[in-house]
Every structure is written in structure tokens, then in C-alpha cells.
Tab-separated table of C-alpha atoms and ligand atoms in Angstrom:
chain	number	residue	atom	x	y	z
B	277	MET	CA	259.739	115.572	184.350
B	278	LYS	CA	257.657	113.403	186.698
B	279	ASP	CA	255.151	112.577	183.960
B	280	LEU	CA	257.937	111.577	181.607
B	281	GLU	CA	259.510	109.341	184.230
B	282	ASN	CA	256.183	107.601	184.650
B	283	ILE	CA	255.967	106.943	180.929
B	284	CYS	CA	259.370	105.224	181.077
B	285	LEU	CA	258.251	103.040	183.942
B	286	SER	CA	254.605	102.506	183.121
B	287	VAL	CA	253.591	99.180	181.665
B	288	GLU	CA	250.342	100.527	180.225
B	289	HIS	CA	251.612	100.212	176.650
B	290	ASP	CA	253.312	96.976	177.230
B	291	PHE	CA	250.988	94.092	177.794
B	292	GLU	CA	248.549	93.588	175.080
B	293	GLY	CA	249.980	90.095	174.830
B	294	LYS	CA	248.381	86.902	176.010
B	295	TYR	CA	250.001	86.398	179.379
B	296	GLN	CA	249.749	89.758	181.171
B	297	SER	CA	253.516	89.552	181.611
B	298	VAL	CA	255.087	92.555	183.321
B	299	ALA	CA	257.958	92.590	180.859
B	300	PRO	CA	256.613	92.933	177.316
B	301	GLU	CA	256.653	89.971	174.992
B	302	ILE	CA	259.333	89.796	172.332
B	303	VAL	CA	257.462	88.977	169.178
B	304	GLN	CA	260.459	87.525	167.383
B	305	THR	CA	258.919	86.701	164.040
B	306	SER	CA	259.466	87.805	160.470
B	307	SER	CA	255.929	87.085	159.325
B	308	PHE	CA	252.338	86.894	160.613
B	309	GLN	CA	249.483	84.683	159.406
B	310	PHE	CA	246.382	85.984	157.701
B	311	GLN	CA	243.177	84.503	159.129
B	312	ASN	CA	242.024	83.338	155.710
B	313	PHE	CA	241.843	84.496	152.105
B	314	ALA	CA	239.089	87.025	152.832
B	315	HIS	CA	241.266	88.626	155.516
B	316	TYR	CA	244.240	88.705	153.123
B	317	VAL	CA	242.089	90.486	150.545
B	318	GLN	CA	240.648	92.831	153.160
B	319	VAL	CA	244.115	93.874	154.366
B	320	ASN	CA	245.339	94.454	150.811
B	321	THR	CA	242.325	96.180	149.351
B	322	ALA	CA	240.766	98.030	152.267
B	323	HIS	CA	244.097	98.742	153.947
B	324	GLU	CA	242.727	97.331	157.168
B	325	PHE	CA	245.543	97.218	159.711
B	326	ALA	CA	247.080	93.850	160.472
B	327	TYR	CA	250.561	92.744	161.400
B	328	THR	CA	251.858	91.065	158.260
B	329	TYR	CA	255.647	91.350	158.122
B	330	THR	CA	258.196	92.697	160.596
B	331	ARG	CA	259.859	95.015	158.066
B	332	GLY	CA	256.516	96.822	158.186
B	333	ASP	CA	255.065	96.459	161.687
B	334	ASN	CA	255.824	94.426	164.773
B	335	PRO	CA	254.140	94.667	168.194
B	336	THR	CA	257.380	94.832	170.186
B	337	LEU	CA	258.694	97.685	168.031
B	338	GLU	CA	255.354	99.398	168.433
B	339	ILE	CA	255.668	99.460	172.225
B	340	LEU	CA	258.976	101.303	171.939
B	341	GLU	CA	257.576	103.675	169.311
B	342	LYS	CA	254.518	104.532	171.407
B	343	LYS	CA	256.562	105.083	174.538
B	344	ILE	CA	259.110	107.421	172.977
B	345	ALA	CA	256.417	109.237	170.971
B	346	GLN	CA	254.605	109.911	174.223
B	347	LEU	CA	257.824	111.099	175.884
B	348	GLU	CA	258.534	113.529	173.030
B	349	GLY	CA	254.928	114.640	172.666
B	350	ALA	CA	254.857	113.260	169.102
B	351	GLU	CA	251.873	111.975	167.134
B	352	CYS	CA	253.928	108.963	166.081
B	353	GLY	CA	257.308	107.253	166.141
B	354	ARG	CA	259.149	104.845	163.825
B	355	SER	CA	262.042	102.727	164.954
B	356	PHE	CA	265.022	101.946	162.737
B	357	ALA	CA	267.953	99.558	162.799
B	358	SER	CA	270.342	102.326	163.920
B	359	GLY	CA	270.503	106.041	164.547
B	360	MET	CA	271.967	106.419	161.052
B	361	GLY	CA	269.101	104.304	159.685
B	362	ALA	CA	266.674	106.802	161.230
B	363	ILE	CA	268.677	109.784	159.962
B	364	SER	CA	269.129	108.509	156.409
B	365	GLY	CA	265.512	107.295	156.290
B	366	THR	CA	264.201	110.701	157.343
B	367	ILE	CA	266.367	112.739	155.026
B	368	LEU	CA	265.873	110.502	151.976
B	369	SER	CA	262.108	110.565	152.516
B	370	LEU	CA	261.821	114.347	152.803
B	371	VAL	CA	264.127	115.750	150.123
B	372	GLN	CA	264.426	115.344	146.392
B	373	LYS	CA	266.619	116.384	143.475
B	374	GLY	CA	267.115	120.134	143.386
B	375	ASP	CA	266.587	120.618	147.136
B	376	HIS	CA	269.113	122.201	149.494
B	377	ILE	CA	269.923	121.209	153.107
B	378	ILE	CA	271.577	123.425	155.720
B	379	ILE	CA	273.723	121.554	158.282
B	380	VAL	CA	274.407	123.602	161.412
B	381	ASN	CA	277.548	123.455	163.572
B	382	THR	CA	279.373	120.280	164.661
B	383	VAL	CA	276.762	117.692	163.716
B	384	TYR	CA	277.608	113.956	164.140
B	385	GLY	CA	280.257	113.158	161.507
B	386	SER	CA	278.392	110.371	159.695
B	387	SER	CA	275.286	112.568	159.331
B	388	VAL	CA	277.372	115.259	157.642
B	389	LYS	CA	278.960	112.700	155.306
B	390	LEU	CA	275.554	111.261	154.426
B	391	ILE	CA	274.072	114.655	153.546
B	392	GLN	CA	277.145	115.620	151.508
B	393	GLN	CA	276.935	112.295	149.619
B	394	LEU	CA	273.431	113.217	148.483
B	395	GLN	CA	275.003	115.576	145.979
B	396	LYS	CA	275.197	112.593	143.622
B	397	PHE	CA	271.384	112.536	143.645
B	398	GLY	CA	271.162	116.273	143.018
B	399	VAL	CA	270.632	117.362	146.631
B	400	GLU	CA	272.944	120.228	147.588
B	401	SER	CA	273.977	121.140	151.108
B	402	THR	CA	275.776	123.882	152.997
B	403	LYS	CA	277.581	123.108	156.237
B	404	ILE	CA	277.750	126.205	158.399
B	405	ASP	CA	279.204	127.259	161.745
B	406	VAL	CA	277.255	129.901	163.600
B	407	GLN	CA	277.685	131.645	166.954
B	408	ASP	CA	274.153	132.903	166.997
B	409	THR	CA	271.039	131.057	165.790
B	410	LYS	CA	269.847	133.928	163.576
B	411	GLU	CA	272.971	133.655	161.402
B	412	ILE	CA	271.488	130.386	160.068
B	413	PHE	CA	268.825	132.294	158.157
B	414	THR	CA	271.353	134.161	155.987
B	415	TYR	CA	272.157	130.790	154.353
B	416	ILE	CA	268.567	130.040	153.319
B	417	LYS	CA	268.075	129.825	149.545
B	418	PRO	CA	264.842	129.405	147.578
B	419	GLU	CA	265.747	125.691	147.220
B	420	THR	CA	266.320	125.150	150.951
B	421	LYS	CA	264.087	122.297	152.090
B	422	MET	CA	265.612	121.268	155.401
B	423	ILE	CA	267.619	122.635	158.327
B	424	TYR	CA	269.416	119.712	159.980
B	425	PHE	CA	271.010	120.242	163.374
B	426	GLU	CA	271.835	119.049	166.871
B	427	SER	CA	271.386	121.105	170.038
B	428	PRO	CA	273.590	120.564	171.989
B	429	SER	CA	275.852	119.734	169.048
B	430	SER	CA	278.382	116.899	168.913
B	431	GLN	CA	281.948	117.822	170.027
B	432	ARG	CA	281.207	121.413	171.154
B	433	PHE	CA	277.797	120.911	172.717
B	434	GLU	CA	276.496	124.250	171.483
B	435	MET	CA	272.835	125.101	171.914
B	436	LEU	CA	270.607	126.697	169.290
B	437	ASP	CA	267.364	128.609	169.762
B	438	LEU	CA	264.817	125.962	168.770
B	439	GLU	CA	261.776	128.245	168.665
B	440	LEU	CA	263.527	130.804	166.507
B	441	ILE	CA	264.570	128.104	164.008
B	442	ALA	CA	261.066	126.611	164.012
B	443	ASN	CA	259.338	129.954	163.459
B	444	VAL	CA	261.515	131.117	160.574
B	445	ALA	CA	261.531	127.691	158.901
B	446	LYS	CA	257.730	127.376	159.100
B	447	GLU	CA	257.269	130.654	157.275
B	448	LYS	CA	259.464	129.411	154.462
B	449	ASN	CA	258.159	125.833	154.321
B	450	ILE	CA	261.462	124.341	155.405
B	451	TYR	CA	261.607	121.113	157.426
B	452	THR	CA	263.456	121.363	160.724
B	453	VAL	CA	265.127	118.124	161.827
B	454	ILE	CA	266.980	117.751	165.138
B	455	ASP	CA	269.140	114.876	166.325
B	456	ASN	CA	268.186	114.925	170.036
B	457	THR	CA	270.356	111.980	171.114
B	458	TRP	CA	272.419	113.953	173.667
B	459	ALA	CA	269.413	115.178	175.621
B	460	THR	CA	267.262	112.023	175.359
B	461	PRO	CA	263.451	112.381	175.311
B	462	LEU	CA	263.616	113.234	179.034
B	463	LEU	CA	265.799	116.345	178.974
B	464	GLN	CA	264.575	118.184	175.872
B	465	ASN	CA	261.413	117.943	173.751
B	466	PRO	CA	261.972	119.910	170.531
B	467	LEU	CA	258.562	119.091	168.977
B	468	LYS	CA	256.969	121.094	171.790
B	469	HIS	CA	258.984	124.088	170.559
B	470	GLY	CA	257.793	123.739	166.971
B	471	ILE	CA	260.568	121.586	165.468
B	472	ASP	CA	259.193	119.183	162.820
B	473	VAL	CA	261.211	115.995	163.340
B	474	VAL	CA	263.168	114.559	166.282
B	475	ILE	CA	265.648	111.707	165.832
B	476	HIS	CA	267.371	109.609	168.491
B	477	SER	CA	270.064	107.002	168.300
B	478	CYS	CA	268.775	104.341	170.723
B	479	SER	CA	272.324	102.945	170.824
B	480	LYS	CA	273.297	105.567	173.422
B	481	TYR	CA	271.393	106.614	176.581
B	482	ILE	CA	268.117	104.923	175.646
B	483	GLY	CA	269.633	101.438	175.338
B	484	GLY	CA	271.913	102.463	178.166
B	485	HIS	CA	274.056	99.326	178.421
B	486	SER	CA	276.257	99.414	175.293
B	487	ASP	CA	274.566	96.359	173.874
B	488	ILE	CA	272.231	97.510	171.094
B	489	VAL	CA	272.288	99.588	167.929
B	490	GLY	CA	268.996	101.273	167.067
B	491	GLY	CA	267.303	104.529	166.129
B	492	ILE	CA	263.919	106.228	166.162
B	493	VAL	CA	262.137	109.101	164.407
B	494	LEU	CA	259.339	111.119	166.026
B	495	CYS	CA	257.063	113.560	164.208
B	496	ARG	CA	253.478	114.285	163.235
B	497	GLN	CA	251.550	111.849	161.058
B	498	GLU	CA	251.571	114.160	158.057
B	499	ILE	CA	255.384	113.921	157.878
B	500	MET	CA	255.616	110.294	158.999
B	501	GLN	CA	253.502	109.371	156.004
B	502	TYR	CA	256.460	110.137	153.716
B	503	ILE	CA	258.883	108.226	155.937
B	504	ASP	CA	256.534	105.242	156.162
B	505	ASP	CA	255.878	105.113	152.440
B	506	PHE	CA	259.494	105.398	151.434
B	507	ALA	CA	262.230	104.808	153.963
B	508	HIS	CA	260.561	102.570	156.445
B	509	ILE	CA	259.234	99.971	154.045
B	510	LEU	CA	261.666	100.298	151.151
B	511	LEU	CA	265.075	101.007	152.659
B	512	GLY	CA	264.684	98.121	155.073
B	513	ALA	CA	266.622	99.490	158.063
B	514	THR	CA	264.244	97.765	160.513
B	515	MET	CA	265.019	97.402	164.197
B	516	SER	CA	264.928	93.811	165.439
B	517	PRO	CA	262.266	92.907	168.048
B	518	MET	CA	265.019	91.855	170.459
B	519	ASN	CA	266.700	95.262	170.201
B	520	ALA	CA	263.376	97.039	170.661
B	521	TRP	CA	262.806	94.964	173.783
B	522	LEU	CA	266.249	95.925	175.129
B	523	ALA	CA	265.553	99.596	174.342
B	524	ILE	CA	262.253	99.380	176.289
B	525	ARG	CA	264.189	97.858	179.180
B	526	GLY	CA	266.738	100.684	178.894
B	527	LEU	CA	263.938	103.249	179.198
B	528	ARG	CA	262.895	101.838	182.594
B	529	THR	CA	266.102	103.051	184.215
B	530	LEU	CA	266.749	106.093	182.014
B	531	PRO	CA	265.346	108.580	184.574
B	532	VAL	CA	267.527	107.332	187.454
B	533	ARG	CA	270.584	106.918	185.267
B	534	LEU	CA	270.278	110.458	183.936
B	535	LYS	CA	269.911	111.916	187.426
B	536	ALA	CA	272.953	110.076	188.763
B	537	GLN	CA	275.030	110.964	185.723
B	538	GLU	CA	274.022	114.630	185.762
B	539	LYS	CA	275.191	114.916	189.364
B	540	SER	CA	278.414	113.149	188.479
B	541	VAL	CA	279.216	115.142	185.345
B	542	LEU	CA	278.711	118.457	187.173
B	543	GLU	CA	281.175	117.326	189.861
B	544	VAL	CA	283.702	116.181	187.259
B	545	ILE	CA	283.337	119.543	185.505
B	546	ASP	CA	284.024	121.353	188.805
B	547	PHE	CA	287.220	119.353	189.113
B	548	LEU	CA	288.270	119.947	185.483
B	549	LYS	CA	287.583	123.697	185.760
B	550	GLN	CA	290.215	124.147	188.449
B	551	ASP	CA	292.915	122.045	186.737
B	552	ILE	CA	295.314	124.263	184.770
B	553	ARG	CA	296.103	121.427	182.347
B	554	ILE	CA	292.548	121.619	181.022
B	555	GLU	CA	292.386	124.452	178.511
B	556	ARG	CA	288.702	124.329	177.742
B	557	ILE	CA	285.551	122.418	178.557
B	558	PHE	CA	282.698	122.047	176.105
B	559	HIS	CA	279.336	121.436	177.793
B	560	PRO	CA	276.154	123.561	177.868
B	561	THR	CA	277.142	124.679	181.396
B	562	CYS	CA	280.613	125.841	180.273
B	563	ASN	CA	279.999	127.555	176.949
B	564	GLY	CA	279.287	131.092	178.183
B	565	GLU	CA	276.311	133.108	179.346
B	566	LYS	CA	274.302	133.115	176.136
B	567	GLN	CA	274.630	129.371	175.810
B	568	GLN	CA	273.675	128.912	179.452
B	569	ALA	CA	270.543	130.993	178.841
B	570	LEU	CA	269.553	128.707	175.953
B	571	ALA	CA	270.267	125.672	178.105
B	572	ASN	CA	268.054	127.092	180.873
B	573	ARG	CA	265.300	127.655	178.382
B	574	TYR	CA	265.342	124.304	176.584
B	575	LEU	CA	267.036	121.666	178.743
B	576	LYS	CA	265.413	120.051	181.778
B	577	GLY	CA	268.748	118.624	182.886
B	578	TYR	CA	272.232	117.841	181.636
B	579	GLY	CA	273.667	114.919	179.730
B	580	SER	CA	277.052	113.565	180.776
B	581	LEU	CA	278.835	113.697	177.425
B	582	LEU	CA	281.281	116.589	177.180
B	583	GLY	CA	284.385	117.816	175.411
B	584	VAL	CA	287.677	118.787	177.016
B	585	VAL	CA	290.805	120.278	175.501
B	586	LEU	CA	294.166	119.333	176.999
B	587	LYS	CA	296.551	122.294	177.191
B	588	ASP	CA	299.486	122.229	174.720
B	589	ALA	CA	298.572	118.688	173.800
B	590	SER	CA	301.078	116.862	171.617
B	591	PRO	CA	300.270	113.374	170.316
B	592	ASP	CA	302.541	112.147	173.099
B	593	VAL	CA	300.549	113.909	175.854
B	594	ILE	CA	297.292	112.568	174.404
B	595	GLU	CA	298.659	109.034	174.299
B	596	ARG	CA	300.018	109.176	177.847
B	597	PHE	CA	296.754	110.620	179.193
B	598	VAL	CA	294.440	108.158	177.455
B	599	ASP	CA	296.540	105.087	178.227
B	600	ALA	CA	296.986	106.059	181.885
B	601	LEU	CA	293.230	106.141	182.560
B	602	HIS	CA	291.983	103.030	184.345
B	603	HIS	CA	288.253	103.803	184.573
B	604	PHE	CA	287.640	105.454	181.195
B	605	THR	CA	287.533	103.043	178.275
B	606	LEU	CA	288.914	104.116	174.893
B	607	ALA	CA	285.933	103.297	172.689
B	608	TYR	CA	283.368	104.758	170.290
B	609	SER	CA	279.756	105.345	171.201
B	610	TRP	CA	278.487	106.474	174.634
B	611	GLY	CA	275.354	106.339	176.792
B	612	GLY	CA	276.152	103.025	178.494
B	613	PHE	CA	277.038	102.343	182.119
B	614	GLU	CA	280.777	102.769	181.557
B	615	SER	CA	282.821	105.954	181.326
B	616	LEU	CA	284.551	106.542	178.014
B	617	ILE	CA	287.255	108.678	176.482
B	618	LEU	CA	287.804	109.424	172.785
B	619	PRO	CA	290.447	111.808	171.406
B	620	VAL	CA	289.431	113.622	168.212
B	621	PHE	CA	293.043	113.101	167.043
B	622	LYS	CA	293.231	109.687	165.381
B	623	GLY	CA	296.895	109.694	164.403
B	624	ASN	CA	296.668	111.159	160.921
B	625	ASN	CA	293.715	113.546	160.758
B	626	GLN	CA	295.298	116.922	161.624
B	627	ALA	CA	294.063	118.473	158.368
B	628	GLU	CA	290.496	117.323	158.967
B	629	LEU	CA	290.566	118.660	162.552
B	630	LYS	CA	291.781	122.031	161.348
B	631	GLN	CA	289.026	122.158	158.783
B	632	ARG	CA	286.431	121.288	161.447
B	633	GLY	CA	287.907	123.861	163.822
B	634	LEU	CA	288.790	121.277	166.463
B	635	ALA	CA	291.938	121.449	168.592
B	636	MET	CA	294.389	118.551	168.446
B	637	GLY	CA	294.059	118.079	172.207
B	638	GLN	CA	290.284	117.812	172.233
B	639	LEU	CA	288.767	114.681	173.702
B	640	ARG	CA	285.207	113.525	174.083
B	641	MET	CA	284.516	112.330	177.587
B	642	TYR	CA	281.501	110.357	178.756
B	643	ILE	CA	280.736	110.098	182.456
B	644	GLY	CA	279.138	106.734	183.234
B	645	LEU	CA	277.694	105.276	186.398
B	646	GLU	CA	280.897	104.680	188.372
B	647	GLU	CA	281.480	106.519	191.661
B	648	THR	CA	282.369	110.121	190.846
B	649	GLU	CA	285.290	110.130	193.256
B	650	ILE	CA	286.894	107.187	191.464
B	651	LEU	CA	286.555	108.987	188.133
B	652	ILE	CA	288.020	112.245	189.436
B	653	ASP	CA	290.970	110.442	191.050
B	654	ASP	CA	291.535	108.602	187.807
B	655	LEU	CA	291.543	111.812	185.741
B	656	LYS	CA	293.911	113.444	188.223
B	657	GLN	CA	296.474	110.646	188.115
B	658	ALA	CA	296.303	110.404	184.312
B	659	LEU	CA	296.844	114.172	183.944
B	660	ASP	CA	299.826	113.956	186.326
B	661	TYR	CA	301.289	111.128	184.286
B	662	ALA	CA	300.620	112.784	180.915
B	663	TYR	CA	302.289	116.089	181.827
B	664	ASN	CA	305.150	114.701	183.900
B	665	LYS	CA	307.757	113.957	181.275
B	666	ASP	CA	310.643	112.566	183.346
F	241	PLP	C1	275.751	107.652	167.767
F	241	PLP	C2	275.090	108.829	167.226
F	241	PLP	C3	274.401	108.767	166.007
F	241	PLP	C4	274.358	107.516	165.179
F	241	PLP	O1	273.663	106.503	165.801
F	241	PLP	P1	273.915	104.928	165.466
F	241	PLP	O2	272.913	104.258	166.307
F	241	PLP	O3	275.331	104.646	165.834
F	241	PLP	O4	273.695	104.772	164.010
F	241	PLP	C5	273.790	109.914	165.562
F	241	PLP	N1	273.842	111.056	166.251
F	241	PLP	C6	274.486	111.159	167.427
F	241	PLP	C7	274.495	112.466	168.144
F	241	PLP	C8	275.140	110.056	167.948
F	241	PLP	O5	275.808	110.174	169.106
């Protein structure tokens, strides 16, 4: 962990610019000059590297890419305009008509929708729910080209056995792609366990201040080649230099933020565990012994995004609880400084929840950087209000 923290803080990647500035330069330009016609020809015919256009390469983006690649132990990284840009870019670059994708457990909703939409291009998919990693392999077909998953997963925060997935997939020439946003590059490094591609939304913990949207893909050069040739240049979901700069700034404090938030989330979980109005908690530390064993094996620490289920929750109880909270903001996204709450029930989606196996009273909770005591007091008073009907 120490080495990784140093990579976040180190400025060794950061000042190839003119001024030896401690903060990296934001190279906010769309285009770069060629030295002369001979240089222009050289770059185009001999494929000599030069910065030419920001949709291709930009020095500020490169700093971010190098830093996160080093954190993940990747040969290379490519930044994108959003997490979904990184996800769609990766998938569209690696599959083609006739291929089949397996989606495991409660993956981020938009990723599932994207993969299912690919049917119109002749890419089939199967969305599965498994208790045990080895069940995944019973869904492999001759056409299966990719296993797409999160570990811990969105909503239920279930862990999978990364090495088992990597080993079986390698034998069958199947790409393994993990969305590692929950764990950040500090708490879990799937490439080191044999997974082919790691994706992060930089909009969450990496940015860390709820002020950017961005994404990044990490993998070995042999795979990045496909992403570079197709998605990166042609789909055009390029991160802006300003957002890359903010993501680099976010990385500086990621180690201390994660430590503070891990301590806080474990204390909040201790409180929630002893409150009878909480029916269930979803977090790698609360999902049973087998899940805890996987967490011990793969995670170097805990993220502060979790799920809770309110007991006997009616829409009325959910509304009273959410509206009574003073220190948890009702908002999408997570990973910033501020604590958040988000019910899975949106007013009219009971059928969808049933189909996804989610309880009406389930909420996603994100523990931010506020004092833990303030957050626990806030949860306590909101639970009292929600369940006290007079
Ligand atoms: C937010 C999120 C994404 C999508 O990232 P954007 O930057 O919003 O496009 C993907 N996966 C997970 C787990 C996320 O939380």
C-alpha cells in the first residue's frame, strides 16, 4: 500500500513541462504544431510519436494515464470522457458480431443496458446471478468472448474469485473485464491476479470532489492496441485536459481519504448492525464468511459505498427516512467528500426491482468525509422519524 500511496503523491511523472511547476501543467489545446513539412511527413509515414491532436494524445491526460497504470500494475492506460466512455470503448473494441458476453451479478445499470443494446449489432449477452464464482463457467458458450463483471458488485457488493475467473477464461481465450471503481486502484489490483482489463470511473473516488466526469482503461499493450485503434480515436469520448488535471489532483489525497472513509464506514456499519430497523447490510464485511474470505484475499481495504435494506419499508417509510436526513444528500454518483443516500425505489420501478432481485427498501449509502458521529446521529434521528408514525 505504501508504494501505491507514493505513486499518488509523487510528482515524478508530472513535470516534463517548461517551468518545473509542482502542479502539472494543463495543456489545454486541441491541436499541436508540426515543426515543418518534413516532421509532418515523418509523423505520418514513419509513425514517429508526436502530440498532434488532443483526441489522440495530450500530455496532461498522459500524466493521469501513467499514474493510474502504475498503480494498477498495467502496461498502459487510456483515459476517456466518462466511466461509460471507457466501458463502451473497451467493449466495442474487443467484441464483434457473433460474439457472446457474460455479465455477472449486479453490474452498474448503464453497463448492463449498453451490453444488452449490442444485440442490434449481433452481439449476444447473458446476464447471470451467481452465489459462487464457479457457477459462471456453466454459462460459457463456444461464442463467449468476454466475461464482464464488478467485484464488489454494485448494489450488493458481492465479491468474485478473480484468479479463478482469470484462469478459466485464459484457457478458453475469453477476455475478462472488471469495473474496479468501488475499490479504486489502491484497494484492489485485478491485473495482478490475471484479469485482462480494469476500468475505473474517475467521476467517483479518483476525482473525489464531485466535480468531474471521467473514465480510464488499464491493460496490456496487446489489448490496448485494439482500444487505441478503434474506440479511442474513432468514438471520440476523450477526457478534457482540465478534467485529467482535476483527476490527478484527486489522486493526491486518495490515500488519506480512503483511510478516513474506511474507518468511518466500519463505524457506521457497527451502528447499523445493532439497529433492528435495518434488515440487511450489503458490504464485503457483511455478506457472510465466504465473501469475507474473498475480501481478505483480494481487497487491501474497504470502500465506503454500501447497501442497506430498511425493514418493512413502504414508499412512505423510504420518503420519511430520506427527507429527514440532514447530512446525507439525495443524489446520484458517489466518491466525493459528501455523504449520499439513494433509494433503489424511484416511485414507479417495482417491477424492475423485482426482476433485479432488489428489495423495495434497499438504499445505497455513501459515507463521505464528515465526522462519523454526526453521520450516525443523523441516521438515528432519521430512522426514528421514519418509523414513528404518529
Ligand atoms: C459511476 C459508475 C460508472 C459510470 O461512470 P461515469 O463516469 O458516470 O460514466 C460505472 N461503474 C460504476 C461502478 C460506477 O459507480
